[in-house]
Coordinates of C-alpha atoms and ligand atoms in Angstrom, one line a residue:
M1 CA 127.6 79.0 60.3
S2 CA 124.1 77.6 59.8
S3 CA 121.2 79.9 60.3
L4 CA 118.9 79.8 63.2
A5 CA 116.1 78.5 61.0
D6 CA 118.4 75.6 59.8
R7 CA 119.1 74.7 63.4
I8 CA 115.5 74.8 64.4
G9 CA 114.4 72.7 61.4
V10 CA 111.0 72.6 59.7
L11 CA 108.1 74.6 60.9
G12 CA 104.9 72.8 62.1
E13 CA 102.1 72.4 59.6
A14 CA 99.1 73.4 61.6
G15 CA 97.8 76.9 62.4
P16 CA 98.6 80.4 61.1
L17 CA 102.2 80.9 59.9
Y18 CA 103.2 83.4 62.6
R19 CA 102.0 80.8 65.2
R20 CA 104.2 78.1 63.7
V21 CA 107.3 80.5 63.8
H22 CA 106.3 81.4 67.4
D23 CA 106.1 77.7 68.4
A24 CA 109.4 76.9 66.7
L25 CA 111.2 79.7 68.5
R26 CA 109.5 78.9 71.8
S27 CA 110.7 75.3 71.6
A28 CA 114.2 76.5 70.6
I29 CA 114.3 78.5 73.9
E30 CA 112.8 75.6 75.9
N31 CA 115.4 73.2 74.5
S32 CA 118.3 75.7 75.1
L33 CA 119.0 76.0 71.4
L34 CA 118.6 79.7 72.2
K35 CA 120.0 80.5 75.7
P36 CA 119.3 83.4 78.1
S37 CA 120.7 86.7 76.8
D38 CA 121.3 85.3 73.3
A39 CA 120.5 87.9 70.7
L40 CA 118.1 87.0 67.9
P41 CA 119.1 87.6 64.3
P42 CA 117.6 90.8 62.8
E43 CA 114.0 90.4 61.6
R44 CA 114.8 90.6 58.0
D45 CA 117.4 87.7 58.3
L46 CA 114.8 85.6 60.2
A47 CA 112.2 86.3 57.5
A48 CA 114.6 85.2 54.8
D49 CA 115.8 82.1 56.7
F50 CA 112.3 80.9 57.5
G51 CA 111.0 81.9 54.1
V52 CA 108.2 84.0 55.5
S53 CA 107.4 87.8 55.5
R54 CA 108.8 90.2 58.0
I55 CA 105.3 90.9 59.2
T56 CA 104.9 87.2 60.1
I57 CA 108.3 87.3 62.0
R58 CA 107.3 90.6 63.8
K59 CA 104.0 89.0 64.9
A60 CA 105.7 85.9 66.2
L61 CA 108.3 87.9 68.1
D62 CA 105.6 90.2 69.5
S63 CA 103.8 87.2 71.1
L64 CA 107.0 85.8 72.5
V65 CA 107.8 89.3 74.0
A66 CA 104.2 89.4 75.5
E67 CA 104.8 85.9 77.1
G68 CA 108.1 87.2 78.6
L69 CA 110.3 84.8 76.7
L70 CA 112.0 87.6 74.6
T71 CA 112.9 91.1 75.5
R72 CA 113.4 94.0 73.1
K73 CA 116.1 96.5 73.9
Q74 CA 115.9 99.8 72.1
G75 CA 118.5 100.1 69.4
A76 CA 120.1 96.8 70.4
G77 CA 117.7 94.1 69.2
T78 CA 115.7 91.2 70.6
F79 CA 117.1 88.9 73.2
V80 CA 116.1 85.7 75.0
S81 CA 115.0 87.0 78.4
G82 CA 116.1 84.2 80.6
R83 CA 113.1 84.3 82.9
V84 CA 113.2 82.1 85.9
E85 CA 110.1 80.7 87.4
K86 CA 109.9 80.7 91.2
Q87 CA 107.5 78.4 93.1
F88 CA 106.1 80.9 95.5
A89 CA 105.0 78.5 98.2
K90 CA 108.5 76.9 98.6
L91 CA 111.0 78.3 101.1
T92 CA 114.0 78.1 98.9
S93 CA 117.2 80.2 98.6
F94 CA 118.3 82.1 95.5
S95 CA 121.2 79.7 95.0
E96 CA 118.9 76.7 95.1
D97 CA 116.4 78.3 92.7
M98 CA 119.2 79.0 90.2
V99 CA 120.9 75.6 90.4
S100 CA 117.5 73.8 90.0
R101 CA 117.1 75.7 86.7
G102 CA 120.6 74.9 85.4
R103 CA 121.9 78.5 86.1
K104 CA 125.0 79.3 88.0
P105 CA 124.4 81.5 91.1
R106 CA 126.9 84.2 91.9
S107 CA 127.0 87.3 94.1
E108 CA 128.7 90.5 94.1
W109 CA 129.2 91.8 97.6
L110 CA 128.1 95.4 98.4
L111 CA 128.4 94.9 102.2
R112 CA 129.2 92.1 104.6
A113 CA 129.3 93.5 108.1
S114 CA 128.3 93.3 111.8
G115 CA 126.3 96.1 113.4
T116 CA 123.4 96.7 115.7
V117 CA 119.7 96.8 115.2
T118 CA 118.2 100.1 114.0
P119 CA 114.8 101.2 115.4
D120 CA 113.1 100.2 112.1
E121 CA 114.7 96.7 112.1
S122 CA 113.9 96.1 115.7
L123 CA 110.2 95.9 114.9
T124 CA 110.8 93.5 111.9
L125 CA 113.2 91.3 113.8
G126 CA 111.6 91.5 117.2
L127 CA 114.9 92.5 118.8
S128 CA 115.6 95.4 121.1
P129 CA 117.4 98.3 119.5
G130 CA 121.2 97.9 119.9
T131 CA 121.1 94.1 119.6
P132 CA 124.0 92.8 117.4
V133 CA 123.1 91.8 113.8
F134 CA 124.9 90.9 110.6
R135 CA 124.2 92.7 107.4
F136 CA 124.6 91.2 103.9
H137 CA 124.1 93.3 100.8
R138 CA 124.5 91.6 97.5
I139 CA 123.8 91.8 93.8
R140 CA 122.6 88.3 92.8
F141 CA 123.5 86.9 89.4
A142 CA 122.4 83.9 87.4
D143 CA 125.4 83.2 85.2
D144 CA 126.3 86.7 84.1
Q145 CA 122.8 88.2 84.3
P146 CA 122.0 90.3 87.4
M147 CA 118.7 89.1 88.8
A148 CA 118.3 90.9 92.1
V149 CA 119.7 93.3 94.6
E150 CA 119.3 91.9 98.1
Y151 CA 119.7 93.3 101.6
S152 CA 119.6 90.7 104.4
T153 CA 119.8 91.3 108.2
I154 CA 120.4 88.3 110.4
P155 CA 120.3 88.5 114.3
G156 CA 123.7 88.0 115.9
F157 CA 122.7 84.7 117.5
G158 CA 122.1 83.2 114.0
L159 CA 125.7 83.0 112.7
P160 CA 129.2 82.7 114.2
S161 CA 130.5 85.6 112.2
A162 CA 129.8 87.7 109.1
D163 CA 132.5 85.7 107.2
A164 CA 130.4 82.6 107.7
V165 CA 128.4 83.6 104.6
V166 CA 130.5 82.8 101.5
D167 CA 128.2 82.0 98.6
S168 CA 124.9 81.2 100.1
L169 CA 123.2 82.7 103.2
Y170 CA 121.0 79.7 103.7
V171 CA 123.9 77.3 103.6
A172 CA 125.6 79.3 106.4
L173 CA 122.3 79.4 108.4
S174 CA 121.9 75.6 107.9
D175 CA 125.5 75.0 109.1
A176 CA 124.6 77.0 112.2
G177 CA 121.4 75.0 112.6
M178 CA 119.5 78.3 112.0
R179 CA 117.8 77.9 108.6
P180 CA 114.4 79.4 108.5
A181 CA 111.6 76.9 108.8
R182 CA 108.9 79.2 107.5
A183 CA 108.7 82.7 106.2
L184 CA 106.3 85.5 105.5
Q185 CA 106.7 87.3 102.3
R186 CA 105.2 90.5 100.9
L187 CA 105.8 91.7 97.3
R188 CA 104.9 94.7 95.2
A189 CA 105.7 96.1 91.8
V190 CA 108.1 99.1 91.9
L191 CA 110.2 101.1 89.5
V192 CA 114.0 101.1 90.0
H193 CA 116.2 104.2 89.5
G194 CA 119.7 105.4 90.1
E195 CA 122.3 103.0 91.5
R196 CA 119.8 100.2 91.9
A197 CA 118.9 100.3 88.2
K198 CA 122.6 100.4 87.3
M199 CA 123.3 97.3 89.5
L200 CA 120.5 95.4 87.8
R201 CA 121.7 96.7 84.4
V202 CA 118.2 98.0 83.5
E203 CA 117.1 101.5 82.3
P204 CA 116.2 103.9 85.1
G205 CA 112.4 103.6 85.7
A206 CA 112.4 99.9 84.7
P207 CA 109.9 97.7 86.6
A208 CA 111.0 95.4 89.4
L209 CA 109.5 93.2 92.1
Y210 CA 110.2 94.4 95.6
I211 CA 110.0 91.5 98.0
E212 CA 110.3 91.5 101.8
R213 CA 110.9 88.2 103.5
R214 CA 110.8 87.5 107.2
G215 CA 112.1 84.1 108.0
F216 CA 111.3 82.3 111.3
L217 CA 112.8 79.4 113.2
D218 CA 110.6 76.6 114.5
D219 CA 110.5 78.3 117.9
G220 CA 109.0 81.5 116.4
R221 CA 112.2 83.7 116.6
V222 CA 112.8 85.8 113.5
I223 CA 116.1 84.7 111.8
E224 CA 116.1 86.7 108.6
A225 CA 114.8 90.0 107.3
T226 CA 115.5 90.4 103.6
Q227 CA 114.6 93.1 101.1
S228 CA 115.0 92.1 97.5
W229 CA 114.6 94.0 94.2
Y230 CA 114.1 91.4 91.5
R231 CA 114.4 92.4 87.9
G232 CA 110.9 92.5 86.5
D233 CA 111.9 90.9 83.2
A234 CA 113.8 88.1 84.9
Y235 CA 111.5 86.5 87.4
D236 CA 108.1 84.8 87.3
F237 CA 106.5 83.9 90.6
V238 CA 104.2 80.9 90.4
A239 CA 101.8 80.2 93.2
E240 CA 99.6 77.1 93.5
L241 CA 96.2 78.0 94.9
S242 CA 93.7 75.6 96.3
A243 CA 90.0 76.0 96.6
R244 CA 90.0 74.0 99.8
A245 CA 90.2 76.0 103.0
Ligands
16G301 C1 116.1 84.4 98.2 C2 115.2 84.9 99.3 C3 116.0 85.7 100.4 C4 117.1 84.8 100.9 C5 118.0 84.3 99.8 C6 119.1 83.4 100.3 C7 113.3 85.5 97.9 C8 112.3 86.5 97.5 N1 114.2 85.9 98.8 O1 116.6 85.4 97.4 O2 115.1 86.0 101.4 O3 117.9 85.5 101.9 O4 117.2 83.6 98.8 O5 119.8 83.0 99.2 O6 113.2 84.4 97.4 P1 121.3 82.3 99.3 O7 121.2 81.2 100.2 O8 121.6 81.9 97.9 O9 122.2 83.4 99.8

């Protein structure tokens, strides 16, 4: 099999050597020559293949790790991290986000059930305690990589039944004429432990983004309350900011 350096071709001619290796690997990732979760060859092989020193390779990899394109796993090596960029201002679903990036969305069900509003939820959803709701707890995957653990609560009036949600919650809500028209979102950095770390396939204590979304219908009713724990190494939120008020 041809080496990675062979497949990448010649390095650029301008700038420091480590930068040229960095740029070559970066475009290999951008052009899907290297795919999410792919392991990179060991540093000494890369050095031999590119005809540069190991220090140069190490420096190039360090900067790609700092940019979030590569991830180092202790004892296992260096991998393409498969980050996904999310436009923060767009009200899209997980499935849509993944498909638009050429990834295949998939979910593992933890819970799909009907119940009634808890006192805590009644504030978030603006419903009286005891009102019927549906609960959907899922591990969300892009291809075979776990991206998020997500707990959604939908008021009973939003869906015909819990089984209405098959692959995408937003498809089921659209079918019922209940897709949120706008949403409020709050996020913060957290560390994940225990079961949640296991489900995301990260080390206990790894960083994650905790996001709460409250989705509203045009008439102002809350149609969705979702808590998500996104893997810190898998998601980039991009927001467009304007200086105009
Ligand atoms: C996203 C939303 C979540 C929504 C889900 C629906 C964020 C932070 N959260 O994960 O609120 O319930 O998409 O996805 O973007 P689905 O239609 O693929 O089930």
